[in-house]
Amino acid sequence: MTQQHDNENAGATLAAGQCPVCGSLQALVAYRDETETVRVRHLVQEIHGMSGERCRVCGETFADSASTARWSEVATALVAKARADEGAELRRVRQKLRLSQVQAAALTGGGHNGFNRYETGKAQPVPAVVNLFRLLDKHPQLLQELEPINATGNKRAKAGEAVTVRAVKPPRLLRGVLRRKQLAANAQAKGKAAAKKAQDVAALVVATAKKKGSSTKAGTPTPRRPVAPGRR
């Protein structure tokens, strides 16, 4: 739908029936009870009973004031609904990734309360933010490839400043793989420790046996400690 007065022709004097878009004379024809479709991103709604004028040459339609008001009301409602839907989607994915709103804002480059405005529908997120979280929704393990974010939402620490990074829980399948790898590594470490301990014990037994054998060898008298004079 096109407004009745085109911005480029604002202030220009039009003849009766002249199209404000293409300028054709006696080209406007009245129409009534028609249906127009309003589209806002993924939302679509039809409006019935629209009336106004249509150009016979270029096909542009110019709704009357009542139909224009109805169209604006429906479009405004669809914009609010689209924002609410996207906000709910962002909230769901953020909670799935175990991120706070501050961390999510730092991840997307927004302000400290920017993500809260996205989730509540008070602000319209740019397509890059929506696409990023839709990608992380399908592949949450990709979050580990991004720059670590600590609990306060800071991506980098200042020189000498300690940073506590909140670990992001990997998906269930990945957790199972990591758990099996950790168990295998622990078992291997325990096996090496047991083998090392057994080697140490065997070496100690051998060393003890050699020491005892050298002092009690058959046929060899045990040396006696000399007695100091005057102490007999």
PDB file of C-alpha atoms in Angstrom:
ATOM      1  CA  MET A   1       0.000   0.000   0.000  1.00  0.00           C
ATOM      2  CA  THR A   2       1.240   3.531  -0.902  1.00  0.00           C
ATOM      3  CA  GLN A   3       0.380   6.684   1.005  1.00  0.00           C
ATOM      4  CA  GLN A   4      -2.057   9.023  -0.711  1.00  0.00           C
ATOM      5  CA  HIS A   5       0.568  11.748  -1.102  1.00  0.00           C
ATOM      6  CA  ASP A   6       3.973  10.602  -2.244  1.00  0.00           C
ATOM      7  CA  ASN A   7       6.916  12.305  -0.537  1.00  0.00           C
ATOM      8  CA  GLU A   8       8.538  13.265  -3.825  1.00  0.00           C
ATOM      9  CA  ASN A   9       5.369  15.024  -4.957  1.00  0.00           C
ATOM     10  CA  ALA A  10       4.681  16.735  -1.638  1.00  0.00           C
ATOM     11  CA  GLY A  11       3.485  20.283  -2.295  1.00  0.00           C
ATOM     12  CA  ALA A  12       2.853  19.619  -6.011  1.00  0.00           C
ATOM     13  CA  THR A  13      -0.599  20.310  -7.399  1.00  0.00           C
ATOM     14  CA  LEU A  14      -2.212  17.221  -8.939  1.00  0.00           C
ATOM     15  CA  ALA A  15      -5.092  17.246 -11.358  1.00  0.00           C
ATOM     16  CA  ALA A  16      -8.252  15.349 -10.536  1.00  0.00           C
ATOM     17  CA  GLY A  17      -7.646  11.641 -11.045  1.00  0.00           C
ATOM     18  CA  GLN A  18      -3.889  12.104 -11.616  1.00  0.00           C
ATOM     19  CA  CYS A  19      -1.629   9.385 -10.181  1.00  0.00           C
ATOM     20  CA  PRO A  20       0.907  10.876  -7.737  1.00  0.00           C
ATOM     21  CA  VAL A  21       3.391   8.097  -8.553  1.00  0.00           C
ATOM     22  CA  CYS A  22       3.525   7.839 -12.348  1.00  0.00           C
ATOM     23  CA  GLY A  23       1.773  11.171 -13.086  1.00  0.00           C
ATOM     24  CA  SER A  24      -0.791   9.656 -15.452  1.00  0.00           C
ATOM     25  CA  LEU A  25      -3.885  11.815 -15.914  1.00  0.00           C
ATOM     26  CA  GLN A  26      -7.363  10.491 -15.148  1.00  0.00           C
ATOM     27  CA  ALA A  27      -5.802   7.188 -14.073  1.00  0.00           C
ATOM     28  CA  LEU A  28      -7.228   6.746 -10.544  1.00  0.00           C
ATOM     29  CA  VAL A  29     -10.163   4.364 -10.157  1.00  0.00           C
ATOM     30  CA  ALA A  30     -12.004   3.802  -6.872  1.00  0.00           C
ATOM     31  CA  TYR A  31     -12.021   0.335  -5.273  1.00  0.00           C
ATOM     32  CA  ARG A  32     -13.951  -1.064  -2.306  1.00  0.00           C
ATOM     33  CA  ASP A  33     -14.013  -4.115  -0.034  1.00  0.00           C
ATOM     34  CA  GLU A  34     -10.645  -5.447  -1.155  1.00  0.00           C
ATOM     35  CA  THR A  35      -8.170  -7.500   0.881  1.00  0.00           C
ATOM     36  CA  GLU A  36      -4.627  -6.349   1.549  1.00  0.00           C
ATOM     37  CA  THR A  37      -1.813  -8.375   3.106  1.00  0.00           C
ATOM     38  CA  VAL A  38       0.531  -6.970   5.763  1.00  0.00           C
ATOM     39  CA  ARG A  39       3.886  -8.739   6.168  1.00  0.00           C
ATOM     40  CA  VAL A  40       6.339  -8.115   9.016  1.00  0.00           C
ATOM     41  CA  ARG A  41       9.238 -10.580   8.876  1.00  0.00           C
ATOM     42  CA  HIS A  42       7.749 -14.036   9.567  1.00  0.00           C
ATOM     43  CA  LEU A  43       4.266 -12.712  10.393  1.00  0.00           C
ATOM     44  CA  VAL A  44       1.500 -12.259   7.807  1.00  0.00           C
ATOM     45  CA  GLN A  45      -2.004 -10.889   8.299  1.00  0.00           C
ATOM     46  CA  GLU A  46      -4.778 -10.028   5.861  1.00  0.00           C
ATOM     47  CA  ILE A  47      -7.016  -6.967   6.188  1.00  0.00           C
ATOM     48  CA  HIS A  48     -10.460  -7.212   4.595  1.00  0.00           C
ATOM     49  CA  GLY A  49     -12.770  -4.418   3.512  1.00  0.00           C
ATOM     50  CA  MET A  50     -10.060  -1.990   2.404  1.00  0.00           C
ATOM     51  CA  SER A  51     -11.067   0.888   0.111  1.00  0.00           C
ATOM     52  CA  GLY A  52      -9.377   3.713  -1.788  1.00  0.00           C
ATOM     53  CA  GLU A  53      -8.119   4.414  -5.305  1.00  0.00           C
ATOM     54  CA  ARG A  54      -5.921   2.487  -7.723  1.00  0.00           C
ATOM     55  CA  CYS A  55      -3.932   3.730 -10.730  1.00  0.00           C
ATOM     56  CA  ARG A  56      -4.942   2.036 -13.964  1.00  0.00           C
ATOM     57  CA  VAL A  57      -1.452   2.640 -15.417  1.00  0.00           C
ATOM     58  CA  CYS A  58       1.108   1.694 -12.744  1.00  0.00           C
ATOM     59  CA  GLY A  59      -1.178  -0.313 -10.458  1.00  0.00           C
ATOM     60  CA  GLU A  60      -0.327   1.596  -7.243  1.00  0.00           C
ATOM     61  CA  THR A  61      -3.071   1.719  -4.624  1.00  0.00           C
ATOM     62  CA  PHE A  62      -3.893   4.646  -2.363  1.00  0.00           C
ATOM     63  CA  ALA A  63      -6.070   3.695   0.606  1.00  0.00           C
ATOM     64  CA  ASP A  64      -8.446   6.209   2.105  1.00  0.00           C
ATOM     65  CA  SER A  65      -7.867   7.602   5.598  1.00  0.00           C
ATOM     66  CA  ALA A  66      -9.915   4.938   7.399  1.00  0.00           C
ATOM     67  CA  SER A  67      -8.188   2.049   5.599  1.00  0.00           C
ATOM     68  CA  THR A  68      -4.780   3.665   6.148  1.00  0.00           C
ATOM     69  CA  ALA A  69      -5.448   3.831   9.894  1.00  0.00           C
ATOM     70  CA  ARG A  70      -6.444   0.159   9.947  1.00  0.00           C
ATOM     71  CA  TRP A  71      -3.322  -0.823   8.000  1.00  0.00           C
ATOM     72  CA  SER A  72      -1.064   1.139  10.389  1.00  0.00           C
ATOM     73  CA  GLU A  73      -2.711  -0.441  13.428  1.00  0.00           C
ATOM     74  CA  VAL A  74      -2.216  -3.974  12.104  1.00  0.00           C
ATOM     75  CA  ALA A  75       1.378  -3.279  11.048  1.00  0.00           C
ATOM     76  CA  THR A  76       2.249  -1.829  14.482  1.00  0.00           C
ATOM     77  CA  ALA A  77       0.786  -4.879  16.222  1.00  0.00           C
ATOM     78  CA  LEU A  78       2.745  -7.250  13.967  1.00  0.00           C
ATOM     79  CA  VAL A  79       5.993  -5.379  14.672  1.00  0.00           C
ATOM     80  CA  ALA A  80       5.411  -5.735  18.423  1.00  0.00           C
ATOM     81  CA  LYS A  81       4.541  -9.430  18.017  1.00  0.00           C
ATOM     82  CA  ALA A  82       7.670 -10.070  15.921  1.00  0.00           C
ATOM     83  CA  ARG A  83       9.849  -8.413  18.554  1.00  0.00           C
ATOM     84  CA  ALA A  84       8.242 -10.458  21.320  1.00  0.00           C
ATOM     85  CA  ASP A  85       8.752 -13.702  19.369  1.00  0.00           C
ATOM     86  CA  GLU A  86      12.410 -12.937  18.684  1.00  0.00           C
ATOM     87  CA  GLY A  87      12.934 -11.917  22.319  1.00  0.00           C
ATOM     88  CA  ALA A  88      11.454 -15.193  23.559  1.00  0.00           C
ATOM     89  CA  GLU A  89      13.671 -17.121  21.141  1.00  0.00           C
ATOM     90  CA  LEU A  90      16.808 -15.285  22.306  1.00  0.00           C
ATOM     91  CA  ARG A  91      15.893 -15.919  25.959  1.00  0.00           C
ATOM     92  CA  ARG A  92      15.390 -19.635  25.325  1.00  0.00           C
ATOM     93  CA  VAL A  93      18.725 -20.036  23.540  1.00  0.00           C
ATOM     94  CA  ARG A  94      20.572 -17.933  26.133  1.00  0.00           C
ATOM     95  CA  GLN A  95      19.255 -20.099  28.973  1.00  0.00           C
ATOM     96  CA  LYS A  96      20.122 -23.230  27.001  1.00  0.00           C
ATOM     97  CA  LEU A  97      23.717 -21.991  26.707  1.00  0.00           C
ATOM     98  CA  ARG A  98      23.760 -21.123  30.448  1.00  0.00           C
ATOM     99  CA  LEU A  99      24.679 -17.500  29.799  1.00  0.00           C
ATOM    100  CA  SER A 100      23.572 -14.506  31.831  1.00  0.00           C
ATOM    101  CA  GLN A 101      22.105 -11.479  30.097  1.00  0.00           C
ATOM    102  CA  VAL A 102      25.351  -9.592  30.799  1.00  0.00           C
ATOM    103  CA  GLN A 103      27.422 -12.351  29.215  1.00  0.00           C
ATOM    104  CA  ALA A 104      25.105 -12.537  26.211  1.00  0.00           C
ATOM    105  CA  ALA A 105      25.366  -8.760  25.767  1.00  0.00           C
ATOM    106  CA  ALA A 106      29.166  -8.986  25.896  1.00  0.00           C
ATOM    107  CA  LEU A 107      29.069 -11.811  23.350  1.00  0.00           C
ATOM    108  CA  THR A 108      27.017  -9.745  20.898  1.00  0.00           C
ATOM    109  CA  GLY A 109      28.819  -6.461  21.551  1.00  0.00           C
ATOM    110  CA  GLY A 110      25.869  -4.691  23.175  1.00  0.00           C
ATOM    111  CA  GLY A 111      25.538  -2.615  26.336  1.00  0.00           C
ATOM    112  CA  HIS A 112      25.196  -4.064  29.841  1.00  0.00           C
ATOM    113  CA  ASN A 113      21.387  -4.108  29.603  1.00  0.00           C
ATOM    114  CA  GLY A 114      21.103  -4.393  25.822  1.00  0.00           C
ATOM    115  CA  PHE A 115      20.177  -8.059  25.840  1.00  0.00           C
ATOM    116  CA  ASN A 116      17.448  -7.463  28.392  1.00  0.00           C
ATOM    117  CA  ARG A 117      15.853  -4.972  25.999  1.00  0.00           C
ATOM    118  CA  TYR A 118      16.020  -7.578  23.225  1.00  0.00           C
ATOM    119  CA  GLU A 119      14.325 -10.235  25.350  1.00  0.00           C
ATOM    120  CA  THR A 120      11.569  -7.902  26.553  1.00  0.00           C
ATOM    121  CA  GLY A 121      10.849  -6.599  23.044  1.00  0.00           C
ATOM    122  CA  LYS A 122      11.817  -3.023  23.903  1.00  0.00           C
ATOM    123  CA  ALA A 123      14.536  -3.022  21.242  1.00  0.00           C
ATOM    124  CA  GLN A 124      14.864  -4.698  17.859  1.00  0.00           C
ATOM    125  CA  PRO A 125      17.967  -6.940  17.641  1.00  0.00           C
ATOM    126  CA  VAL A 126      19.989  -6.708  14.457  1.00  0.00           C
ATOM    127  CA  PRO A 127      19.812  -9.784  12.199  1.00  0.00           C
ATOM    128  CA  ALA A 128      23.408 -10.730  13.115  1.00  0.00           C
ATOM    129  CA  VAL A 129      22.426 -11.266  16.778  1.00  0.00           C
ATOM    130  CA  VAL A 130      19.407 -13.391  15.884  1.00  0.00           C
ATOM    131  CA  ASN A 131      21.390 -15.439  13.351  1.00  0.00           C
ATOM    132  CA  LEU A 132      24.236 -16.013  15.843  1.00  0.00           C
ATOM    133  CA  PHE A 133      21.940 -17.382  18.527  1.00  0.00           C
ATOM    134  CA  ARG A 134      20.029 -19.515  16.051  1.00  0.00           C
ATOM    135  CA  LEU A 135      23.363 -21.021  14.972  1.00  0.00           C
ATOM    136  CA  LEU A 136      24.394 -21.627  18.606  1.00  0.00           C
ATOM    137  CA  ASP A 137      20.990 -23.182  19.244  1.00  0.00           C
ATOM    138  CA  LYS A 138      21.724 -25.869  16.632  1.00  0.00           C
ATOM    139  CA  HIS A 139      25.460 -26.159  17.420  1.00  0.00           C
ATOM    140  CA  PRO A 140      26.017 -25.145  21.088  1.00  0.00           C
ATOM    141  CA  GLN A 141      29.539 -26.580  21.062  1.00  0.00           C
ATOM    142  CA  LEU A 142      30.575 -23.637  18.871  1.00  0.00           C
ATOM    143  CA  LEU A 143      30.311 -21.392  21.924  1.00  0.00           C
ATOM    144  CA  GLN A 144      33.608 -22.871  23.136  1.00  0.00           C
ATOM    145  CA  GLU A 145      35.290 -21.557  19.976  1.00  0.00           C
ATOM    146  CA  LEU A 146      34.418 -17.971  20.923  1.00  0.00           C
ATOM    147  CA  GLU A 147      36.424 -15.747  23.240  1.00  0.00           C
ATOM    148  CA  PRO A 148      35.913 -16.736  26.910  1.00  0.00           C
ATOM    149  CA  ILE A 149      33.569 -14.514  28.908  1.00  0.00           C
ATOM    150  CA  ASN A 150      33.805 -14.266  32.676  1.00  0.00           C
ATOM    151  CA  ALA A 151      30.908 -14.009  35.098  1.00  0.00           C
ATOM    152  CA  THR A 152      30.762 -10.209  34.819  1.00  0.00           C
ATOM    153  CA  GLY A 153      30.598 -10.290  31.030  1.00  0.00           C
ATOM    154  CA  ASN A 154      34.158  -9.052  30.403  1.00  0.00           C
ATOM    155  CA  LYS A 155      35.932 -10.736  27.508  1.00  0.00           C
ATOM    156  CA  ARG A 156      39.465  -9.790  28.523  1.00  0.00           C
ATOM    157  CA  ALA A 157      41.056  -9.064  31.872  1.00  0.00           C
ATOM    158  CA  LYS A 158      43.299  -6.124  32.594  1.00  0.00           C
ATOM    159  CA  ALA A 159      46.978  -6.718  33.258  1.00  0.00           C
ATOM    160  CA  GLY A 160      47.440  -8.517  36.564  1.00  0.00           C
ATOM    161  CA  GLU A 161      43.706  -8.921  37.149  1.00  0.00           C
ATOM    162  CA  ALA A 162      42.374 -12.329  38.030  1.00  0.00           C
ATOM    163  CA  VAL A 163      39.508 -13.579  35.920  1.00  0.00           C
ATOM    164  CA  THR A 164      37.013 -16.255  36.842  1.00  0.00           C
ATOM    165  CA  VAL A 165      35.605 -17.774  33.667  1.00  0.00           C
ATOM    166  CA  ARG A 166      32.285 -19.511  33.935  1.00  0.00           C
ATOM    167  CA  ALA A 167      32.463 -22.796  32.108  1.00  0.00           C
ATOM    168  CA  VAL A 168      29.702 -23.440  29.612  1.00  0.00           C
ATOM    169  CA  LYS A 169      28.196 -26.886  29.941  1.00  0.00           C
ATOM    170  CA  PRO A 170      28.625 -28.814  26.674  1.00  0.00           C
ATOM    171  CA  PRO A 171      25.719 -30.728  25.129  1.00  0.00           C
ATOM    172  CA  ARG A 172      24.828 -34.187  26.453  1.00  0.00           C
ATOM    173  CA  LEU A 173      26.452 -36.141  23.609  1.00  0.00           C
ATOM    174  CA  LEU A 174      29.673 -34.154  23.871  1.00  0.00           C
ATOM    175  CA  ARG A 175      29.660 -34.531  27.664  1.00  0.00           C
ATOM    176  CA  GLY A 176      29.506 -38.308  27.272  1.00  0.00           C
ATOM    177  CA  VAL A 177      32.499 -38.339  24.923  1.00  0.00           C
ATOM    178  CA  LEU A 178      34.522 -36.099  27.220  1.00  0.00           C
ATOM    179  CA  ARG A 179      33.576 -38.247  30.234  1.00  0.00           C
ATOM    180  CA  ARG A 180      34.746 -41.452  28.547  1.00  0.00           C
ATOM    181  CA  LYS A 181      38.010 -39.813  27.546  1.00  0.00           C
ATOM    182  CA  GLN A 182      38.554 -38.596  31.101  1.00  0.00           C
ATOM    183  CA  LEU A 183      37.854 -42.038  32.566  1.00  0.00           C
ATOM    184  CA  ALA A 184      40.286 -43.639  30.107  1.00  0.00           C
ATOM    185  CA  ALA A 185      42.953 -41.075  30.973  1.00  0.00           C
ATOM    186  CA  ASN A 186      42.412 -41.652  34.708  1.00  0.00           C
ATOM    187  CA  ALA A 187      42.653 -45.440  34.280  1.00  0.00           C
ATOM    188  CA  GLN A 188      45.851 -45.082  32.276  1.00  0.00           C
ATOM    189  CA  ALA A 189      47.343 -42.794  34.911  1.00  0.00           C
ATOM    190  CA  LYS A 190      46.401 -45.212  37.705  1.00  0.00           C
ATOM    191  CA  GLY A 191      47.947 -48.124  35.769  1.00  0.00           C
ATOM    192  CA  LYS A 192      51.213 -46.251  35.313  1.00  0.00           C
ATOM    193  CA  ALA A 193      51.273 -45.312  39.001  1.00  0.00           C
ATOM    194  CA  ALA A 194      50.651 -48.942  40.062  1.00  0.00           C
ATOM    195  CA  ALA A 195      53.376 -50.225  37.744  1.00  0.00           C
ATOM    196  CA  LYS A 196      55.834 -47.633  39.069  1.00  0.00           C
ATOM    197  CA  LYS A 197      55.000 -48.575  42.660  1.00  0.00           C
ATOM    198  CA  ALA A 198      55.504 -52.282  41.908  1.00  0.00           C
ATOM    199  CA  GLN A 199      58.904 -51.542  40.334  1.00  0.00           C
ATOM    200  CA  ASP A 200      59.940 -49.514  43.375  1.00  0.00           C
ATOM    201  CA  VAL A 201      58.904 -52.301  45.769  1.00  0.00           C
ATOM    202  CA  ALA A 202      60.754 -54.944  43.716  1.00  0.00           C
ATOM    203  CA  ALA A 203      63.892 -52.812  43.655  1.00  0.00           C
ATOM    204  CA  LEU A 204      63.681 -52.303  47.404  1.00  0.00           C
ATOM    205  CA  VAL A 205      63.333 -56.080  48.013  1.00  0.00           C
ATOM    206  CA  VAL A 206      66.340 -56.823  45.820  1.00  0.00           C
ATOM    207  CA  ALA A 207      68.435 -54.180  47.535  1.00  0.00           C
ATOM    208  CA  THR A 208      67.481 -55.473  50.994  1.00  0.00           C
ATOM    209  CA  ALA A 209      68.284 -59.072  50.037  1.00  0.00           C
ATOM    210  CA  LYS A 210      71.724 -58.108  48.745  1.00  0.00           C
ATOM    211  CA  LYS A 211      72.512 -56.182  51.900  1.00  0.00           C
ATOM    212  CA  LYS A 212      71.583 -59.080  54.188  1.00  0.00           C
ATOM    213  CA  GLY A 213      73.443 -61.649  52.072  1.00  0.00           C
ATOM    214  CA  SER A 214      76.773 -59.754  52.244  1.00  0.00           C
ATOM    215  CA  SER A 215      76.802 -59.646  56.093  1.00  0.00           C
ATOM    216  CA  THR A 216      75.845 -63.338  56.752  1.00  0.00           C
ATOM    217  CA  LYS A 217      77.722 -65.224  54.057  1.00  0.00           C
ATOM    218  CA  ALA A 218      78.428 -68.877  55.012  1.00  0.00           C
ATOM    219  CA  GLY A 219      81.988 -69.539  56.280  1.00  0.00           C
ATOM    220  CA  THR A 220      82.832 -65.882  56.673  1.00  0.00           C
ATOM    221  CA  PRO A 221      83.446 -64.807  60.263  1.00  0.00           C
ATOM    222  CA  THR A 222      81.606 -61.751  61.408  1.00  0.00           C
ATOM    223  CA  PRO A 223      84.123 -59.025  62.125  1.00  0.00           C
ATOM    224  CA  ARG A 224      84.317 -57.981  65.756  1.00  0.00           C
ATOM    225  CA  ARG A 225      84.641 -54.415  66.887  1.00  0.00           C
ATOM    226  CA  PRO A 226      88.064 -53.781  68.473  1.00  0.00           C
ATOM    227  CA  VAL A 227      87.972 -53.023  72.168  1.00  0.00           C
ATOM    228  CA  ALA A 228      89.762 -49.939  73.377  1.00  0.00           C
ATOM    229  CA  PRO A 229      92.644 -50.467  75.812  1.00  0.00           C
ATOM    230  CA  GLY A 230      91.703 -50.265  79.507  1.00  0.00           C
ATOM    231  CA  ARG A 231      88.120 -51.286  78.913  1.00  0.00           C
ATOM    232  CA  ARG A 232      88.528 -55.045  79.113  1.00  0.00           C
TER     233      ARG A 232
END
